[in-house]
Amino acid sequence: MLFDDSPASSLTGIARLAARSSVLEAKSQVRYFEIETRSVLNRTRLGMPFRWTINPYRGCEFACKYCYARYTHEFMGIEDVALFEDQIYAKSNLAPILRQELRKTDPREAIAIGTATDPYQPAERRFRRTRSVLEVFASGYGRRISITTKSDLVTRDVELLTKIAAANSLSVNITITTLDRDLARLLEPRAPRPDLRLRAVRTLADAGIRVGVFPNPILPLITDSERRLDLLARAARDSGASHFGGGLLFLMPAARRVFFPFLAERFPHLLKRYEDRYTRNAYLRGEYAESIVARVRSIRVRHGLDNGPLEHIPAGFEPEQPALFEIR
Ligand code: SF4
């Protein structure tokens, strides 16, 4: 057993909850746990495009080599960054806690679902924690909600999403780093194929849901070429996306511990360049970074796509009178 029922007395906070978690299921590689939920809405720092985030899971089975969120397992006292993708925690009891929290929050503040783990990773098929969150939003109105995912499983909830969109401002962002299946398999070994994600864009757009494509993260010298990004934006537009926007890879120390060995194995000719640029700073700045921003902007304009989802005010409430969230 990786965990037993008696947490070490030295553990506190989320690490203590993680140690208490009971196994939901174990596949050959991946183990699922249930973790007690203390709060559903997490406040972001100022300057972010959303005020609150919701992540129904901890850890993410998609196992992207560049994943920025691996450090979040460290909060639970798990230092092996590889376990981020093999030890998945489904949060318990989300809906009642979320209802309580929403009563105390300003409905004008934007809520982003899926910022640190994918809300439609394989665990969702069984444990439906993201769906339980969406059901809360479907029972209210006047919220600003976005969902970001790499998974076509989002289309399972198309009816629910349509219901939410009718009474809230909702946008869905599908992340597609590349259309190249083989490259995607290397970079995101357990995520759905790019063509399945594009098909999800089409399904959502056809249902009248505002959907965009994010080529995030743009990987220097791997996915950053004009040609690759242009093909992706064109495919996004042709699938009904309304917006397209992306940012460059950033690499925190926990992410570097996985990404650099991956480069050494698969892109050895790039390793030194990445090490030189990312070892001291997680973010790239300067001429190259600016050129990528300009490239994405010009591609977006070329294909008639927006920078982000346009604010959609559903019928039934006035924008100057912020609606109150109401649980029916
Ligand atoms: S889908 Fe997102 S959270 Fe999941 S492994 Fe990939 S980058 Fe990390």
Short mmCIF file of C-alpha atoms and ligand atoms in Angstrom, two decimals:
data_model
loop_
_atom_site.label_atom_id
_atom_site.label_comp_id
_atom_site.label_asym_id
_atom_site.label_seq_id
_atom_site.Cartn_x
_atom_site.Cartn_y
_atom_site.Cartn_z
CA MET A 1 0.00 0.00 0.00
CA LEU A 2 1.24 3.43 -0.84
CA PHE A 3 -0.99 4.89 1.82
CA ASP A 4 -2.50 3.52 4.96
CA ASP A 5 -5.34 4.84 7.08
CA SER A 6 -3.22 6.38 9.77
CA PRO A 7 -1.51 9.48 8.48
CA ALA A 8 1.81 10.39 9.92
CA SER A 9 1.30 12.89 12.70
CA SER A 10 3.78 15.27 11.08
CA LEU A 11 1.49 15.81 8.09
CA THR A 12 -0.75 18.84 7.99
CA GLY A 13 -3.34 20.39 5.66
CA ILE A 14 -3.69 18.86 2.22
CA ALA A 15 -0.84 16.39 2.86
CA ARG A 16 -2.81 15.00 5.79
CA LEU A 17 -5.96 14.67 3.66
CA ALA A 18 -3.97 12.92 0.93
CA ALA A 19 -2.59 10.42 3.42
CA ARG A 20 -6.13 9.65 4.66
CA SER A 21 -7.56 9.11 1.17
CA SER A 22 -9.13 5.76 0.41
CA VAL A 23 -8.48 3.92 -2.84
CA LEU A 24 -11.32 4.28 -5.35
CA GLU A 25 -9.78 2.07 -7.99
CA ALA A 26 -6.37 0.85 -9.17
CA LYS A 27 -5.52 0.08 -12.80
CA SER A 28 -2.19 -1.44 -13.78
CA GLN A 29 -0.45 1.90 -13.59
CA VAL A 30 -2.91 4.42 -12.24
CA ARG A 31 -4.41 4.45 -8.76
CA TYR A 32 -7.46 6.48 -7.91
CA PHE A 33 -8.14 7.86 -4.47
CA GLU A 34 -10.92 9.84 -2.95
CA ILE A 35 -9.86 12.94 -1.11
CA GLU A 36 -11.94 14.97 1.28
CA THR A 37 -12.87 18.38 -0.08
CA ARG A 38 -12.31 21.38 2.14
CA SER A 39 -13.23 24.00 -0.45
CA VAL A 40 -14.16 23.86 -4.12
CA LEU A 41 -13.52 27.44 -5.18
CA ASN A 42 -9.88 28.49 -5.03
CA ARG A 43 -9.16 32.20 -5.17
CA THR A 44 -6.51 33.24 -7.69
CA ARG A 45 -4.01 36.02 -7.31
CA LEU A 46 -4.93 39.37 -8.80
CA GLY A 47 -4.08 39.86 -12.46
CA MET A 48 -5.47 36.52 -13.62
CA PRO A 49 -8.34 36.58 -16.13
CA PHE A 50 -10.50 34.69 -13.61
CA ARG A 51 -11.03 35.14 -9.89
CA TRP A 52 -11.76 31.56 -8.96
CA THR A 53 -10.67 28.14 -10.10
CA ILE A 54 -12.22 24.72 -9.69
CA ASN A 55 -10.26 21.50 -10.11
CA PRO A 56 -12.37 18.44 -9.34
CA TYR A 57 -9.28 16.20 -9.34
CA ARG A 58 -5.74 16.32 -8.08
CA GLY A 59 -3.20 14.84 -10.46
CA CYS A 60 -3.84 14.22 -14.16
CA GLU A 61 -3.63 10.98 -16.04
CA PHE A 62 -2.93 12.61 -19.41
CA ALA A 63 0.74 12.72 -18.45
CA CYS A 64 1.82 15.64 -20.62
CA LYS A 65 5.58 15.85 -20.57
CA TYR A 66 5.53 19.61 -20.13
CA CYS A 67 2.81 19.68 -17.47
CA TYR A 68 3.13 22.79 -15.33
CA ALA A 69 0.91 21.45 -12.56
CA ARG A 70 3.10 18.65 -11.25
CA TYR A 71 4.16 20.77 -8.29
CA THR A 72 0.60 20.52 -6.92
CA HIS A 73 1.26 16.93 -5.81
CA GLU A 74 4.11 18.26 -3.68
CA PHE A 75 1.46 19.98 -1.53
CA MET A 76 0.27 16.54 -0.57
CA GLY A 77 3.73 15.45 0.49
CA ILE A 78 4.30 13.51 -2.75
CA GLU A 79 7.73 14.39 -4.04
CA ASP A 80 7.95 11.96 -6.94
CA VAL A 81 6.73 14.15 -9.81
CA ALA A 82 5.91 11.07 -11.90
CA LEU A 83 3.11 10.19 -9.47
CA PHE A 84 1.18 13.26 -10.63
CA GLU A 85 -0.04 11.16 -13.55
CA ASP A 86 -0.38 7.81 -11.77
CA GLN A 87 -1.95 8.75 -8.47
CA ILE A 88 -5.21 10.57 -9.10
CA TYR A 89 -7.36 12.05 -6.35
CA ALA A 90 -11.06 12.63 -6.95
CA LYS A 91 -12.45 15.26 -4.61
CA SER A 92 -15.48 14.21 -2.61
CA ASN A 93 -18.76 15.98 -1.93
CA LEU A 94 -18.14 18.84 -4.37
CA ALA A 95 -21.72 19.90 -5.11
CA PRO A 96 -22.98 20.82 -1.61
CA ILE A 97 -19.77 22.64 -0.77
CA LEU A 98 -19.84 24.55 -4.05
CA ARG A 99 -23.44 25.61 -3.48
CA GLN A 100 -22.51 27.03 -0.10
CA GLU A 101 -19.47 28.84 -1.48
CA LEU A 102 -21.32 30.34 -4.42
CA ARG A 103 -23.78 31.99 -2.07
CA LYS A 104 -20.89 34.02 -0.69
CA THR A 105 -19.18 35.02 -3.96
CA ASP A 106 -19.77 37.87 -6.34
CA PRO A 107 -21.44 36.43 -9.46
CA ARG A 108 -19.51 38.83 -11.67
CA GLU A 109 -16.23 37.10 -10.79
CA ALA A 110 -15.11 34.63 -13.43
CA ILE A 111 -14.70 30.96 -12.52
CA ALA A 112 -12.31 28.73 -14.48
CA ILE A 113 -12.72 24.95 -14.33
CA GLY A 114 -9.64 22.87 -15.12
CA THR A 115 -6.60 25.01 -14.42
CA ALA A 116 -4.37 22.54 -12.60
CA THR A 117 -5.71 19.20 -13.79
CA ASP A 118 -7.88 18.21 -16.70
CA PRO A 119 -11.53 18.08 -15.63
CA TYR A 120 -12.28 15.49 -18.32
CA GLN A 121 -9.37 13.15 -17.72
CA PRO A 122 -10.21 9.41 -17.73
CA ALA A 123 -11.22 9.43 -14.05
CA GLU A 124 -14.19 11.61 -14.95
CA ARG A 125 -15.74 8.83 -16.98
CA ARG A 126 -16.19 6.84 -13.76
CA PHE A 127 -16.30 9.33 -10.96
CA ARG A 128 -18.21 12.22 -12.60
CA ARG A 129 -16.88 14.87 -10.26
CA THR A 130 -16.75 17.53 -12.98
CA ARG A 131 -20.28 16.73 -13.91
CA SER A 132 -21.39 17.20 -10.31
CA VAL A 133 -19.91 20.70 -10.43
CA LEU A 134 -21.63 21.48 -13.72
CA GLU A 135 -24.96 20.33 -12.32
CA VAL A 136 -24.66 23.00 -9.65
CA PHE A 137 -24.08 25.66 -12.30
CA ALA A 138 -26.95 24.31 -14.37
CA SER A 139 -29.26 24.94 -11.43
CA GLY A 140 -28.33 28.62 -11.19
CA TYR A 141 -27.82 31.60 -13.44
CA GLY A 142 -25.71 34.68 -14.00
CA ARG A 143 -22.23 33.20 -13.61
CA ARG A 144 -19.14 33.62 -15.78
CA ILE A 145 -17.70 30.16 -16.30
CA SER A 146 -14.95 28.71 -18.48
CA ILE A 147 -13.80 25.13 -18.88
CA THR A 148 -10.42 24.09 -20.28
CA THR A 149 -9.73 20.53 -21.36
CA LYS A 150 -7.83 18.32 -23.77
CA SER A 151 -10.53 15.71 -23.79
CA ASP A 152 -13.38 14.93 -26.12
CA LEU A 153 -15.17 13.49 -23.08
CA VAL A 154 -16.49 17.03 -22.65
CA THR A 155 -19.05 16.22 -25.36
CA ARG A 156 -20.70 13.75 -22.97
CA ASP A 157 -22.01 16.82 -21.13
CA VAL A 158 -23.16 18.79 -24.13
CA GLU A 159 -26.77 18.94 -22.96
CA LEU A 160 -25.77 20.11 -19.53
CA LEU A 161 -23.41 22.67 -21.02
CA THR A 162 -26.15 23.96 -23.29
CA LYS A 163 -28.36 24.41 -20.27
CA ILE A 164 -25.64 26.29 -18.41
CA ALA A 165 -24.93 28.47 -21.45
CA ALA A 166 -28.57 29.49 -21.65
CA ALA A 167 -28.41 31.19 -18.26
CA ASN A 168 -24.72 31.94 -17.71
CA SER A 169 -21.74 33.17 -19.67
CA LEU A 170 -19.98 29.93 -20.61
CA SER A 171 -16.99 29.21 -22.80
CA VAL A 172 -15.10 25.98 -23.41
CA ASN A 173 -11.42 25.97 -24.37
CA ILE A 174 -10.01 22.88 -26.03
CA THR A 175 -6.25 22.61 -25.81
CA ILE A 176 -4.55 21.28 -28.94
CA THR A 177 -0.79 21.69 -29.01
CA THR A 178 -0.32 20.12 -32.43
CA LEU A 179 -2.30 18.39 -35.18
CA ASP A 180 0.55 15.93 -35.64
CA ARG A 181 -0.70 12.70 -34.04
CA ASP A 182 2.73 11.20 -33.53
CA LEU A 183 4.09 14.33 -31.94
CA ALA A 184 1.00 14.63 -29.75
CA ARG A 185 1.45 11.03 -28.62
CA LEU A 186 5.01 11.83 -27.57
CA LEU A 187 4.13 15.04 -25.78
CA GLU A 188 0.79 14.02 -24.26
CA PRO A 189 0.94 10.23 -24.14
CA ARG A 190 -2.45 9.53 -22.60
CA ALA A 191 -4.51 12.45 -23.93
CA PRO A 192 -7.09 12.04 -26.72
CA ARG A 193 -5.81 12.39 -30.28
CA PRO A 194 -5.85 15.89 -31.81
CA ASP A 195 -8.52 14.93 -34.35
CA LEU A 196 -10.82 13.78 -31.55
CA ARG A 197 -10.34 17.11 -29.81
CA LEU A 198 -11.17 18.95 -33.04
CA ARG A 199 -14.27 16.85 -33.38
CA ALA A 200 -15.23 17.91 -29.87
CA VAL A 201 -14.84 21.55 -30.95
CA ARG A 202 -17.28 20.89 -33.78
CA THR A 203 -19.81 19.16 -31.52
CA LEU A 204 -19.76 21.97 -28.99
CA ALA A 205 -19.94 24.69 -31.64
CA ASP A 206 -22.86 22.93 -33.33
CA ALA A 207 -24.64 22.90 -29.98
CA GLY A 208 -24.25 26.68 -29.81
CA ILE A 209 -21.58 26.68 -27.10
CA ARG A 210 -18.77 29.18 -27.47
CA VAL A 211 -15.62 27.17 -27.93
CA GLY A 212 -12.01 28.10 -28.60
CA VAL A 213 -8.74 26.33 -29.26
CA PHE A 214 -5.61 26.93 -27.21
CA PRO A 215 -2.33 25.69 -28.69
CA ASN A 216 -0.87 25.77 -25.17
CA PRO A 217 1.86 25.51 -24.34
CA ILE A 218 3.68 26.58 -27.47
CA LEU A 219 6.96 24.64 -27.34
CA PRO A 220 10.01 26.45 -28.73
CA LEU A 221 11.42 24.75 -31.83
CA ILE A 222 8.84 21.95 -31.54
CA THR A 223 5.36 23.41 -32.06
CA ASP A 224 6.12 27.09 -32.56
CA SER A 225 6.49 27.32 -36.35
CA GLU A 226 4.29 29.61 -38.41
CA ARG A 227 3.15 26.63 -40.45
CA ARG A 228 2.12 24.44 -37.52
CA LEU A 229 0.28 27.24 -35.73
CA ASP A 230 -1.41 28.39 -38.91
CA LEU A 231 -2.65 24.86 -39.70
CA LEU A 232 -4.00 24.57 -36.20
CA ALA A 233 -5.81 27.91 -36.29
CA ARG A 234 -7.31 27.05 -39.67
CA ALA A 235 -8.54 23.68 -38.39
CA ALA A 236 -9.94 25.39 -35.28
CA ARG A 237 -11.85 27.87 -37.38
CA ASP A 238 -13.11 25.17 -39.74
CA SER A 239 -14.38 23.24 -36.72
CA GLY A 240 -16.38 26.18 -35.46
CA ALA A 241 -14.02 27.69 -32.88
CA SER A 242 -14.58 31.33 -32.07
CA HIS A 243 -11.27 32.09 -30.41
CA PHE A 244 -7.64 31.04 -30.54
CA GLY A 245 -4.90 32.09 -28.20
CA GLY A 246 -1.75 30.64 -26.86
CA GLY A 247 1.25 31.23 -24.72
CA LEU A 248 4.77 29.92 -24.60
CA LEU A 249 5.89 27.05 -22.44
CA PHE A 250 6.93 27.91 -18.93
CA LEU A 251 8.85 25.42 -16.85
CA MET A 252 8.76 25.42 -13.08
CA PRO A 253 11.34 23.19 -11.35
CA ALA A 254 8.89 20.28 -10.89
CA ALA A 255 8.03 20.39 -14.61
CA ARG A 256 11.68 20.57 -15.62
CA ARG A 257 12.37 17.34 -13.74
CA VAL A 258 10.18 15.51 -16.26
CA PHE A 259 10.58 17.65 -19.36
CA PHE A 260 14.37 17.78 -19.54
CA PRO A 261 14.83 13.98 -19.41
CA PHE A 262 12.08 13.72 -22.05
CA LEU A 263 14.01 16.13 -24.29
CA ALA A 264 17.22 14.20 -23.68
CA GLU A 265 15.51 11.05 -24.91
CA ARG A 266 13.39 12.38 -27.77
CA PHE A 267 14.86 15.73 -28.79
CA PRO A 268 18.49 15.53 -27.64
CA HIS A 269 19.56 18.26 -30.06
CA LEU A 270 17.28 20.72 -28.20
CA LEU A 271 18.22 19.88 -24.63
CA LYS A 272 21.05 22.33 -24.21
CA ARG A 273 19.08 25.21 -25.68
CA TYR A 274 16.19 24.55 -23.33
CA GLU A 275 18.51 24.19 -20.36
CA ASP A 276 20.25 27.45 -21.19
CA ARG A 277 16.95 29.30 -21.43
CA TYR A 278 14.81 27.70 -18.74
CA THR A 279 17.14 26.70 -15.94
CA ARG A 280 17.26 30.17 -14.39
CA ASN A 281 13.82 31.42 -15.40
CA ALA A 282 10.58 29.54 -15.70
CA TYR A 283 9.36 32.05 -18.32
CA LEU A 284 10.93 33.12 -21.60
CA ARG A 285 11.14 36.85 -22.23
CA GLY A 286 12.66 39.04 -24.89
CA GLU A 287 12.71 39.06 -28.65
CA TYR A 288 11.76 35.43 -29.24
CA ALA A 289 8.84 35.56 -26.80
CA GLU A 290 7.57 38.76 -28.40
CA SER A 291 7.83 37.23 -31.86
CA ILE A 292 5.62 34.32 -30.79
CA VAL A 293 3.00 36.68 -29.38
CA ALA A 294 3.02 38.58 -32.70
CA ARG A 295 2.87 35.32 -34.66
CA VAL A 296 -0.18 34.05 -32.80
CA ARG A 297 -1.86 37.44 -33.15
CA SER A 298 -1.35 37.63 -36.91
CA ILE A 299 -2.49 34.03 -37.42
CA ARG A 300 -5.59 34.71 -35.35
CA VAL A 301 -6.44 37.77 -37.40
CA ARG A 302 -5.78 35.89 -40.64
CA HIS A 303 -8.39 33.30 -39.72
CA GLY A 304 -10.91 35.72 -38.26
CA LEU A 305 -10.65 34.33 -34.74
CA ASP A 306 -11.00 36.27 -31.50
CA ASN A 307 -8.43 36.57 -28.76
CA GLY A 308 -10.71 35.06 -26.16
CA PRO A 309 -14.36 34.25 -25.69
CA LEU A 310 -16.60 37.23 -26.20
CA GLU A 311 -18.71 37.99 -23.18
CA HIS A 312 -22.07 36.46 -23.76
CA ILE A 313 -25.01 37.84 -21.83
CA PRO A 314 -27.77 35.27 -21.79
CA ALA A 315 -31.32 36.42 -22.22
CA GLY A 316 -32.98 37.15 -18.93
CA PHE A 317 -30.54 39.29 -17.05
CA GLU A 318 -29.13 42.76 -17.54
CA PRO A 319 -25.35 43.18 -17.73
CA GLU A 320 -25.40 46.33 -15.59
CA GLN A 321 -27.36 44.50 -12.92
CA PRO A 322 -25.22 41.62 -11.82
CA ALA A 323 -27.40 38.61 -11.38
CA LEU A 324 -27.53 36.89 -8.07
CA PHE A 325 -26.75 33.25 -8.00
CA GLU A 326 -29.77 31.34 -6.98
CA ILE A 327 -30.08 27.66 -6.31
CA ARG A 328 -33.40 26.38 -7.41
S1 SF4 B 1 -3.83 17.81 -19.44
FE1 SF4 B 1 -3.06 19.62 -18.36
S2 SF4 B 1 -3.03 19.02 -16.19
FE2 SF4 B 1 -3.21 17.14 -17.41
S3 SF4 B 1 -1.11 16.40 -17.62
FE3 SF4 B 1 -1.61 17.65 -19.42
S4 SF4 B 1 -0.90 19.72 -18.93
FE4 SF4 B 1 -1.02 18.55 -17.00
#
